mmCIF file of C-alpha atoms in Angstrom:
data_model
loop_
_atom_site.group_PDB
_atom_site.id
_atom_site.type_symbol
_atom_site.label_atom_id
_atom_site.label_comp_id
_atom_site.label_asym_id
_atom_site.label_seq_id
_atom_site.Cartn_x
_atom_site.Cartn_y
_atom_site.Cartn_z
ATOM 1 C CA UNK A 1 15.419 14.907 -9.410
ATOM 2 C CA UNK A 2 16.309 11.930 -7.552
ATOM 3 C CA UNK A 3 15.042 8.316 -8.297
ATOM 4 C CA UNK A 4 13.000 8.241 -5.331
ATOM 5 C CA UNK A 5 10.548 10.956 -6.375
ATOM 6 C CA UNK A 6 10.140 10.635 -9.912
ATOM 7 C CA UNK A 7 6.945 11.943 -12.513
ATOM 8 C CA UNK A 8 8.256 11.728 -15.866
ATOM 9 C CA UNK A 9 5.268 11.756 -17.589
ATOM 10 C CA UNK A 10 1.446 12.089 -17.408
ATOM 11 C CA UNK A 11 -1.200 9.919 -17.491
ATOM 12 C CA UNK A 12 -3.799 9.736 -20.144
ATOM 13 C CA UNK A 13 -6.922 9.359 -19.174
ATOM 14 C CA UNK A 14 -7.878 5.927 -20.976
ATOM 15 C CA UNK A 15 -8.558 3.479 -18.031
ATOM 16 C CA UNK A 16 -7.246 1.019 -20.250
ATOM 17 C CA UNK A 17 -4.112 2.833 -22.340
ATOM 18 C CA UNK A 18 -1.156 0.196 -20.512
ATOM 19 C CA UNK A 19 -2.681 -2.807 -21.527
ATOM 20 C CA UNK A 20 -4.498 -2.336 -24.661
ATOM 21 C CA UNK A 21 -1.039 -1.135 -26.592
ATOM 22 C CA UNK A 22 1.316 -3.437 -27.256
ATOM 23 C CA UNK A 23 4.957 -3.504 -25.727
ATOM 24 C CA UNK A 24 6.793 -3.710 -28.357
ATOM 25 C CA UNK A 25 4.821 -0.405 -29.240
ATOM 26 C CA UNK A 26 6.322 1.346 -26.411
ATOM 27 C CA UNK A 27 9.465 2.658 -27.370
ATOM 28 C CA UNK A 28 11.046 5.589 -25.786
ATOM 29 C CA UNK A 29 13.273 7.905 -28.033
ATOM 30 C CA UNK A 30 16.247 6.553 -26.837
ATOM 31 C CA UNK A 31 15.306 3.252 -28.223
ATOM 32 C CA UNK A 32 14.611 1.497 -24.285
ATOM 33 C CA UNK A 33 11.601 -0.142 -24.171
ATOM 34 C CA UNK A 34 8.968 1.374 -21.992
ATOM 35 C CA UNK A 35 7.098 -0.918 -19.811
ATOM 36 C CA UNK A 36 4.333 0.997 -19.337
ATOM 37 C CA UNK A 37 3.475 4.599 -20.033
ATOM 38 C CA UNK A 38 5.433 6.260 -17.366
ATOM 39 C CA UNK A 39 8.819 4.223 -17.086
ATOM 40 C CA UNK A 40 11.441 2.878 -19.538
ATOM 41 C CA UNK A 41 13.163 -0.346 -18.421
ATOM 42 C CA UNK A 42 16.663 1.646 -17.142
ATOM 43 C CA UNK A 43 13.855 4.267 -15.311
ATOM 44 C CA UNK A 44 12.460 0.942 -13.647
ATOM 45 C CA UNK A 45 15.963 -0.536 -12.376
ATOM 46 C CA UNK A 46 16.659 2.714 -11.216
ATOM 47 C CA UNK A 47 13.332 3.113 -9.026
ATOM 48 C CA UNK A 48 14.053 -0.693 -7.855
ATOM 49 C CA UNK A 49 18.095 0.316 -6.952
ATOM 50 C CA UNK A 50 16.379 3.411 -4.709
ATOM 51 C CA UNK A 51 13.798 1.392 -3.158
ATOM 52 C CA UNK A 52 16.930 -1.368 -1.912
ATOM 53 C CA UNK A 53 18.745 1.550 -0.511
ATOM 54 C CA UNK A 54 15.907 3.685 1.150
ATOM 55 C CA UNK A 55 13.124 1.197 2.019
ATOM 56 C CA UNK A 56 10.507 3.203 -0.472
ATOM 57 C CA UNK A 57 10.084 5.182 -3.778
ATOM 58 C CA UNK A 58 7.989 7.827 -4.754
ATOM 59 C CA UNK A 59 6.256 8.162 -7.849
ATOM 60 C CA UNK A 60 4.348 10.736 -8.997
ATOM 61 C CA UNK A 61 1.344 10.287 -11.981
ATOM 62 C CA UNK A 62 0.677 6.675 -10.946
ATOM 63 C CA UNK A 63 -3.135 7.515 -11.322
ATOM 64 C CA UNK A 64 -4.789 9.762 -13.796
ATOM 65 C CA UNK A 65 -7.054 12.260 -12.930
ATOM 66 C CA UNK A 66 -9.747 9.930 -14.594
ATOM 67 C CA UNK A 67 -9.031 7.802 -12.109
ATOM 68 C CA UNK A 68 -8.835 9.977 -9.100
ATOM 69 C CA UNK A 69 -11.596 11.181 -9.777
ATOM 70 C CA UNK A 70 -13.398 7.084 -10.015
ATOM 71 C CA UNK A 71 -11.928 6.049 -7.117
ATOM 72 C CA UNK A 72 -12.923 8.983 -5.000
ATOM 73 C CA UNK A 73 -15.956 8.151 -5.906
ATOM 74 C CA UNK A 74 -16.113 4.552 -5.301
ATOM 75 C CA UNK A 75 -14.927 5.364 -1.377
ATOM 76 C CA UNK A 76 -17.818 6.870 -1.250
ATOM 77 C CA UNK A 77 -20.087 4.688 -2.247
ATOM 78 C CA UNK A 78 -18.558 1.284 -0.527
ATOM 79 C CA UNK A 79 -18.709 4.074 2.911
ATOM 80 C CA UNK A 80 -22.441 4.373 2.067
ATOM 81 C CA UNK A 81 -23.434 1.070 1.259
ATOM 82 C CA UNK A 82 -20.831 -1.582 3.623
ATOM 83 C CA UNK A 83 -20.301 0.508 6.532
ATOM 84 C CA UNK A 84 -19.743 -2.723 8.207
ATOM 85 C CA UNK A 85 -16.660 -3.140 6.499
ATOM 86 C CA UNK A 86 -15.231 0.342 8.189
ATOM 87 C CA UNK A 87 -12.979 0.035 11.591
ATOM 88 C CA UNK A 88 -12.653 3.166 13.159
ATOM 89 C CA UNK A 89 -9.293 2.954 14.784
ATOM 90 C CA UNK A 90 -9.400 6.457 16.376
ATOM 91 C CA UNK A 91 -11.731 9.757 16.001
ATOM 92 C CA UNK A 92 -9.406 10.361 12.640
ATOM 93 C CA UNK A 93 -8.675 6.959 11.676
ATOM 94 C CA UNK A 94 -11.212 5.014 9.275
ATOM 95 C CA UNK A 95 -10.034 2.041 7.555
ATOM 96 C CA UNK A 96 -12.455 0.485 4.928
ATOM 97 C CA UNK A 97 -11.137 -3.945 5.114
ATOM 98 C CA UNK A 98 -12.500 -6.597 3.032
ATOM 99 C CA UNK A 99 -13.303 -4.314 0.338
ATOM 100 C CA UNK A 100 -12.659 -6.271 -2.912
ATOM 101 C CA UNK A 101 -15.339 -9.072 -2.706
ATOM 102 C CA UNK A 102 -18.035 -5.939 -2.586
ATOM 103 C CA UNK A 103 -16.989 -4.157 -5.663
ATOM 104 C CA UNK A 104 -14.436 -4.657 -8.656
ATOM 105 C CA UNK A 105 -13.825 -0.965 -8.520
ATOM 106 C CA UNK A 106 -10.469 -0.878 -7.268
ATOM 107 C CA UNK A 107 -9.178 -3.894 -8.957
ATOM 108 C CA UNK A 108 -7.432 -1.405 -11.438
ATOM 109 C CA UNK A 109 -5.817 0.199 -8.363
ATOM 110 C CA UNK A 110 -4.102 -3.406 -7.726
ATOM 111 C CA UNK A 111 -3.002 -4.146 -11.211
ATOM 112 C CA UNK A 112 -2.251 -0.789 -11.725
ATOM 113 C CA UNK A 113 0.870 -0.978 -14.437
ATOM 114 C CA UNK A 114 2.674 1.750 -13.589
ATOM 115 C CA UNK A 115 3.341 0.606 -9.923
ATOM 116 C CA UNK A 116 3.384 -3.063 -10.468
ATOM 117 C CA UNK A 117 6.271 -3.153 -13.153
ATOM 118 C CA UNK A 118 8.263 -1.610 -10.775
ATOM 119 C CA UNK A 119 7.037 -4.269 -7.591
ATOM 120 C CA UNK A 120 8.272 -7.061 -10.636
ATOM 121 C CA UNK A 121 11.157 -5.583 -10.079
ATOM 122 C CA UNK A 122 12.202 -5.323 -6.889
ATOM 123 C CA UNK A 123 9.868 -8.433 -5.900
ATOM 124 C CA UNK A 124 10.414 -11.081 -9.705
ATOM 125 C CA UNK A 125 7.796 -12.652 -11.570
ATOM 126 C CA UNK A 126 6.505 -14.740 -8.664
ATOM 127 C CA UNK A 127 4.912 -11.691 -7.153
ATOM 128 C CA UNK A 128 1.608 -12.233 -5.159
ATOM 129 C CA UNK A 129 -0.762 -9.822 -4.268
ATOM 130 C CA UNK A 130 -1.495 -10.121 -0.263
ATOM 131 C CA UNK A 131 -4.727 -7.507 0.937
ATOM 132 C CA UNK A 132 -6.327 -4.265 -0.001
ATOM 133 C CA UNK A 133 -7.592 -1.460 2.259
ATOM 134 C CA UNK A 134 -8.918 2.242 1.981
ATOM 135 C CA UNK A 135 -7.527 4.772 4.947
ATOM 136 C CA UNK A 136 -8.996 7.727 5.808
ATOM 137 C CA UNK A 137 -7.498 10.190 8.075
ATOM 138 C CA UNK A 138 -9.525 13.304 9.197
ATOM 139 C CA UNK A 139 -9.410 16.600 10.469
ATOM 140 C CA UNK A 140 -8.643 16.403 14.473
ATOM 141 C CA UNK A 141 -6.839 18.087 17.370
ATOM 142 C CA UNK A 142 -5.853 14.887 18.253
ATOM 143 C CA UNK A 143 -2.390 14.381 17.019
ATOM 144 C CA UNK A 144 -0.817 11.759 18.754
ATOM 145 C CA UNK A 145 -0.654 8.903 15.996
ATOM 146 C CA UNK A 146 -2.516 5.694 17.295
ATOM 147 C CA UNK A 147 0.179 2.846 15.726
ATOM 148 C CA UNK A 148 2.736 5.221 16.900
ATOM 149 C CA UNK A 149 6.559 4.585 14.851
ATOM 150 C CA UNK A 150 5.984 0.855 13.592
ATOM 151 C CA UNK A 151 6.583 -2.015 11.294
ATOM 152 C CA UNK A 152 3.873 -3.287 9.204
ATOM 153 C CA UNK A 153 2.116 -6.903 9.667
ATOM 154 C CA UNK A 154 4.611 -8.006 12.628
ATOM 155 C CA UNK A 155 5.111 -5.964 15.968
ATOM 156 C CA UNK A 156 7.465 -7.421 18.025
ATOM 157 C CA UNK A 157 10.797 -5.811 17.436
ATOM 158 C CA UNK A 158 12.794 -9.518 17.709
ATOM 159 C CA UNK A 159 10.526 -10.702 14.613
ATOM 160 C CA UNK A 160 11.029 -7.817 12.170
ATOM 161 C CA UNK A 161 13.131 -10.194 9.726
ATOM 162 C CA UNK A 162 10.081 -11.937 9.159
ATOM 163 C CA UNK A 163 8.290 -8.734 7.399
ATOM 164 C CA UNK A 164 9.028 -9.269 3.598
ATOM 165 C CA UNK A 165 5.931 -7.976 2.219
ATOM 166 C CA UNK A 166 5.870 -4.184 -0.537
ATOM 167 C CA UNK A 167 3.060 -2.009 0.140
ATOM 168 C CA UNK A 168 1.664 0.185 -2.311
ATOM 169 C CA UNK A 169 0.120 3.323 -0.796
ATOM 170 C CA UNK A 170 -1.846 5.427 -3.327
ATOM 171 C CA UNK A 171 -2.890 9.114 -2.811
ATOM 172 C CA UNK A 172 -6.415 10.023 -3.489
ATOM 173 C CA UNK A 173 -6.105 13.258 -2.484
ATOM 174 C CA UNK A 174 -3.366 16.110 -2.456
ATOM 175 C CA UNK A 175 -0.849 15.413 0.551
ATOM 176 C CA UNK A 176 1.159 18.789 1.679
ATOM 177 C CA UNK A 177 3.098 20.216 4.244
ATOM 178 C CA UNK A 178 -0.121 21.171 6.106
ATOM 179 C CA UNK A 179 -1.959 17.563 5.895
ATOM 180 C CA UNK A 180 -1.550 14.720 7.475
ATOM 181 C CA UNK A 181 1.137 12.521 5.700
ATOM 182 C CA UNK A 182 3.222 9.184 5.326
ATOM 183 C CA UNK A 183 6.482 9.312 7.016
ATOM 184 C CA UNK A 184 9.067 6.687 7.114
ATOM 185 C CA UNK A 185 12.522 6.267 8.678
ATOM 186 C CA UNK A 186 14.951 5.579 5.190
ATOM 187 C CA UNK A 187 16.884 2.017 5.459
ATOM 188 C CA UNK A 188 15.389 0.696 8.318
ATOM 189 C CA UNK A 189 14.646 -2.160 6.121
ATOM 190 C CA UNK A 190 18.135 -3.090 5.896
ATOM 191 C CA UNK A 191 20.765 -1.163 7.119
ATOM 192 C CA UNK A 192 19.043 0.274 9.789
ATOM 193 C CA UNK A 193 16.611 -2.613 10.403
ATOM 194 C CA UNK A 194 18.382 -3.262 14.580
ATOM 195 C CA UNK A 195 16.909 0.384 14.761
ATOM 196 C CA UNK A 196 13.863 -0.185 17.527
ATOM 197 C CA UNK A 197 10.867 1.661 16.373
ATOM 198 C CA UNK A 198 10.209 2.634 20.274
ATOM 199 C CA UNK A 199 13.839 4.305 19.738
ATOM 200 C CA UNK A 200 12.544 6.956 17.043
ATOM 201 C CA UNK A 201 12.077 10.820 17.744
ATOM 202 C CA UNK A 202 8.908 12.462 16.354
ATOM 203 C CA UNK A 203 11.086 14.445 13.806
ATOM 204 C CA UNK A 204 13.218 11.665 12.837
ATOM 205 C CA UNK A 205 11.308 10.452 9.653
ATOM 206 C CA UNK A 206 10.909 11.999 6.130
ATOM 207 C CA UNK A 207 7.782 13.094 5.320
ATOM 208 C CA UNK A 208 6.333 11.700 2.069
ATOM 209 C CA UNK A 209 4.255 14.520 -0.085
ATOM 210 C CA UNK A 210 2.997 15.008 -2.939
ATOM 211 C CA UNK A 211 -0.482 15.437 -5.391
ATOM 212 C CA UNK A 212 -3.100 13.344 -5.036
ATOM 213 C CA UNK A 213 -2.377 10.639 -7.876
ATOM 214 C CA UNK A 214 1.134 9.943 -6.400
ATOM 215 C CA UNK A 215 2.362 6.363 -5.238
ATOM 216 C CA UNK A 216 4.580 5.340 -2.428
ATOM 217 C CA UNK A 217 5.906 2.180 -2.738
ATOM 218 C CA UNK A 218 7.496 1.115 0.675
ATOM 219 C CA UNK A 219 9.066 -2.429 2.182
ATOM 220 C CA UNK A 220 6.611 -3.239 5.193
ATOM 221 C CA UNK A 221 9.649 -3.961 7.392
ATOM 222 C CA UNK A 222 10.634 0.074 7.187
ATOM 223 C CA UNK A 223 9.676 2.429 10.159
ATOM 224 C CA UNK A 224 6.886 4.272 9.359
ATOM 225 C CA UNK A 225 3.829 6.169 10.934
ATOM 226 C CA UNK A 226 0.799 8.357 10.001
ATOM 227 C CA UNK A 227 2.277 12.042 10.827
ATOM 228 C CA UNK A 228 -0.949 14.069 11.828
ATOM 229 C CA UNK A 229 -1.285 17.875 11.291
ATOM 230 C CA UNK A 230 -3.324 20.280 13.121
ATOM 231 C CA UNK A 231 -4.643 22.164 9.646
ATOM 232 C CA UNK A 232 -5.456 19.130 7.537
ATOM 233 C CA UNK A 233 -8.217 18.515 5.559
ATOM 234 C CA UNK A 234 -9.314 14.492 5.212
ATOM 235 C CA UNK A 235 -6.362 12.623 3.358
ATOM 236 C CA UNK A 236 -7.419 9.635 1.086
ATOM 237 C CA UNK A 237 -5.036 6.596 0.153
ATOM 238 C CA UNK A 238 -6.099 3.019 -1.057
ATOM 239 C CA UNK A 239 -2.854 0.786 0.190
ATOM 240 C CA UNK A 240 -2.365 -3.112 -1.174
ATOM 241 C CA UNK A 241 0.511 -5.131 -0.126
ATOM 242 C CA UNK A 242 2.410 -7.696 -2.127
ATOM 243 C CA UNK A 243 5.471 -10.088 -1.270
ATOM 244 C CA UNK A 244 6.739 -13.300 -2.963
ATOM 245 C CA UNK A 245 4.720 -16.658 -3.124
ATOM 246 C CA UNK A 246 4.997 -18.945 -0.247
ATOM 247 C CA UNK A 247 2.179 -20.701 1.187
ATOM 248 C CA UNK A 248 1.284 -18.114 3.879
ATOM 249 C CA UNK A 249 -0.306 -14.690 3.890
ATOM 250 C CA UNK A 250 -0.204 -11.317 5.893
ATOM 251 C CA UNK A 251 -4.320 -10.900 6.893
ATOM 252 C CA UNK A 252 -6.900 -12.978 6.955
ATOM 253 C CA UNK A 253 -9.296 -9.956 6.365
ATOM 254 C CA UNK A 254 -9.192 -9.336 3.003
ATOM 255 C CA UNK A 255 -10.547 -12.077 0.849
ATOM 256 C CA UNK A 256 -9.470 -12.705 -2.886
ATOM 257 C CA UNK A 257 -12.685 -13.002 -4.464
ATOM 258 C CA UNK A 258 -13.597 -15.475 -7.358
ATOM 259 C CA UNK A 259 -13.406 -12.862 -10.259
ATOM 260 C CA UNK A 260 -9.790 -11.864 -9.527
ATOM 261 C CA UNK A 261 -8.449 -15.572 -9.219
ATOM 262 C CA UNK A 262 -10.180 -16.958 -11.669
ATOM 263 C CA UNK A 263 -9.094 -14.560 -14.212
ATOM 264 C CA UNK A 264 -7.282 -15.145 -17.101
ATOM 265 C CA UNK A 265 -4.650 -12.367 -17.901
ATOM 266 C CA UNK A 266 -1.361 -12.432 -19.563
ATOM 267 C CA UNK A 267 -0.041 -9.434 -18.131
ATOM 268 C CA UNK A 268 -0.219 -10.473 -14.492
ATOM 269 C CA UNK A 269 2.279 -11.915 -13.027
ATOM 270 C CA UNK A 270 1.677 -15.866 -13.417
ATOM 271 C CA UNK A 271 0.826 -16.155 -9.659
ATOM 272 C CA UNK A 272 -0.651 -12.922 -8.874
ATOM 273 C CA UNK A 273 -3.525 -14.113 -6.851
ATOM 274 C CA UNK A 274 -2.857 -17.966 -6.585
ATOM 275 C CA UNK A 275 -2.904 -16.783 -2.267
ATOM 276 C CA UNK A 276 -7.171 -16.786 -2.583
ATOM 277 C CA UNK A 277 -7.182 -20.190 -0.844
ATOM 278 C CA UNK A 278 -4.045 -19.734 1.369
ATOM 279 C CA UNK A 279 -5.376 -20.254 5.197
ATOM 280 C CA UNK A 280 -1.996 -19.779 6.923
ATOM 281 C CA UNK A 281 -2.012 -16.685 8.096
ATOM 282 C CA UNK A 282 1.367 -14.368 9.509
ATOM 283 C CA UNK A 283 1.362 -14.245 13.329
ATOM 284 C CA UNK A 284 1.102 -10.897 13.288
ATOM 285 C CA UNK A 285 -1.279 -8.047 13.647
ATOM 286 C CA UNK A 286 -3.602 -9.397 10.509
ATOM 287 C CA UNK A 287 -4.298 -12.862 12.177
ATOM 288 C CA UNK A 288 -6.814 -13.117 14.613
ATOM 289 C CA UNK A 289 -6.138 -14.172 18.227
ATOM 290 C CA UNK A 290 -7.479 -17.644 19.284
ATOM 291 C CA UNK A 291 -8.362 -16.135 22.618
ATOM 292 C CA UNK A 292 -11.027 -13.768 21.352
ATOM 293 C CA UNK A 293 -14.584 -14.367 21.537
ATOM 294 C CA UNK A 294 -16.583 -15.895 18.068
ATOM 295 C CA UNK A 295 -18.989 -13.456 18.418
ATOM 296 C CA UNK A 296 -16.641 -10.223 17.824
ATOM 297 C CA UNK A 297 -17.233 -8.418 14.578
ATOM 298 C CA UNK A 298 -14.090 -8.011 12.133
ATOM 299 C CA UNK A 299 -13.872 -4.503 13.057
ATOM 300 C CA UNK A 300 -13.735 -5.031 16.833
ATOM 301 C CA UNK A 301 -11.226 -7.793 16.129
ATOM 302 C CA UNK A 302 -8.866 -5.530 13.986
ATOM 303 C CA UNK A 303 -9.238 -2.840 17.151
ATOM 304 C CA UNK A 304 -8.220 -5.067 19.383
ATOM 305 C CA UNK A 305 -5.125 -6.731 17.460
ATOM 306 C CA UNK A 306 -4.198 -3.170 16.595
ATOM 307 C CA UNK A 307 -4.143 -2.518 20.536
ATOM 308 C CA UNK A 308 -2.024 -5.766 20.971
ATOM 309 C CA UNK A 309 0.338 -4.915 18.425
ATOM 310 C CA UNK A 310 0.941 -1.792 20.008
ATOM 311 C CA UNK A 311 1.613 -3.507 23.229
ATOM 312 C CA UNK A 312 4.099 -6.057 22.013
ATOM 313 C CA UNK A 313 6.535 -3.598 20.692
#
């Protein structure tokens, strides 16, 4: 088992069991301190070590089937009751923006211990969270994969040092050979990062699978795309990004609402959401173009900078 796709232990179901126990409770047998109820610190370093070599980690058991089985149901209803918030980027593609000022239910999914002790790591202590989104991909004939190979937030290939944000991509539902998955091009973060994403073969990435309940963690400046399958069934993944504080943020779509920043929590990271009143916004593909008309919707503005994107590579 290699550090990059790691499930040492399973969940309970307690929607609270990381924070309510103390962590000087959490003691693994070998004496390391566990940081939550997954990882020990050396477990942690580890994850962080393979995430600066590959450009992502996988980690298995980041949600409980409690959980799963919540958050499945909260897609639902915010699908049901803000379909206004829903872009459909293709016939398979739903995304689900500006979720969090609607409902607190994925706030867990955020904060979520297991995955952000390991972000402390590779990000430090003045993490920030950046936006939150549900994806859906459905069943379709259509393969070809609308973004294509790509970098998250920034398109144009001369730009992609400017990508330092850590998305968290969270299965909701099982992801195997036969379903549409996550696949990413390994150190094209770093040592790979001249690669061109125009310059990638269909087969070239790995794809990322695993049961519903699994986390990727993945630098947004690694080559990536949505790898479509003829035989799949609807994938589910809730995906938030994070990077370091600076006075800037990635999208201007996805609003930090008052009972998240006004929160009082000692084990957040100090500035977790201190970007709820940041205006400067990434030139990028979450930034919306000056040209286009007023009266455009949020979902027919995130079409159409998804289109430009595409264009600018």
């Amino acid at each position: 088992m290699t550090a990059g796709d790691v499930g040492w232990a399973e969940h309970s179901g307690d929607r609270h069991s990381a924070r309510d126990r103390s962590r000087r409770d959490l003691v693994s047998a070998s004496g390391e301190i566990a940081l939550n109820h997954i990882h020990t610190t050396r477990q942690i370093e580890t994850l962080a070590r393979e995430f600066e070599e590959q450009g992502y980690v996988k980690v298995e058991n980041a949600l409980s089937r409690e959980q799963l089985t919540r958050f499945n149901a909260a897609v639902d209803r915010h699908r049901e009751s803000h379909p206004e918030r829903w872009v459909e980027l293709s016939d398979s593609f739903r995304e689900g923006t500006n979720v969090l000022p609607d409902t607190e239910d994925f706030d867990e999914a955020i904060e979520n211990s297991t995955t952000l002790d390991i972000l402390r790591a590779i990000i430090g202590e003045d993490i920030t969270f950046e936006e939150f989104a549900i994806m859906l991909r459905d069943s379709t004939s259509n393969l070809g994969e609308i973004k294509g190979w790509h970098r998250d937030i920034v398109r144009e290939y001369d730009r992609r040092m400017e990508i330092d944000a850590v998305s968290v991509m969270l299965y909701l539902s099982d992801v195997t050979e036969n379903d549409h998955c996550f696949s990413i091009v390994p150190e094209t973060h770093s040592r790979l990062v001249d690669v061109n994403p125009l310059d990638v073969d269909p087969g070239d990435g790995i794809d990322v699978l695993g049961p519903a309940g699994t986390a990727v963690i993945f630098h947004a400046r690694a080559i990536h795309c949505g790898h479509l399958k003829p035989n799949s069934g609807q994938r589910r993944t809730l995906q938030a990004y994070y990077s370091r504080w600076r006075n800037q943020r990635t999208a201007e779509w996805s609003d930090i609402p008052e009972r998240l920043y006004a929160k009082s929590d000692p084990t957040l990271p100090r500035r977790f959401y201190d970007k709820w009143n940041v205006t400067r916004i990434l030139e990028g593909v979450g930034k919306r173009p000056a040209d286009l008309s007023p009266d455009l919707s949020v979902s027919e503005v995130i079409q159409e900078v998804q289109r430009r994107g595409r264009a600018a590579m």
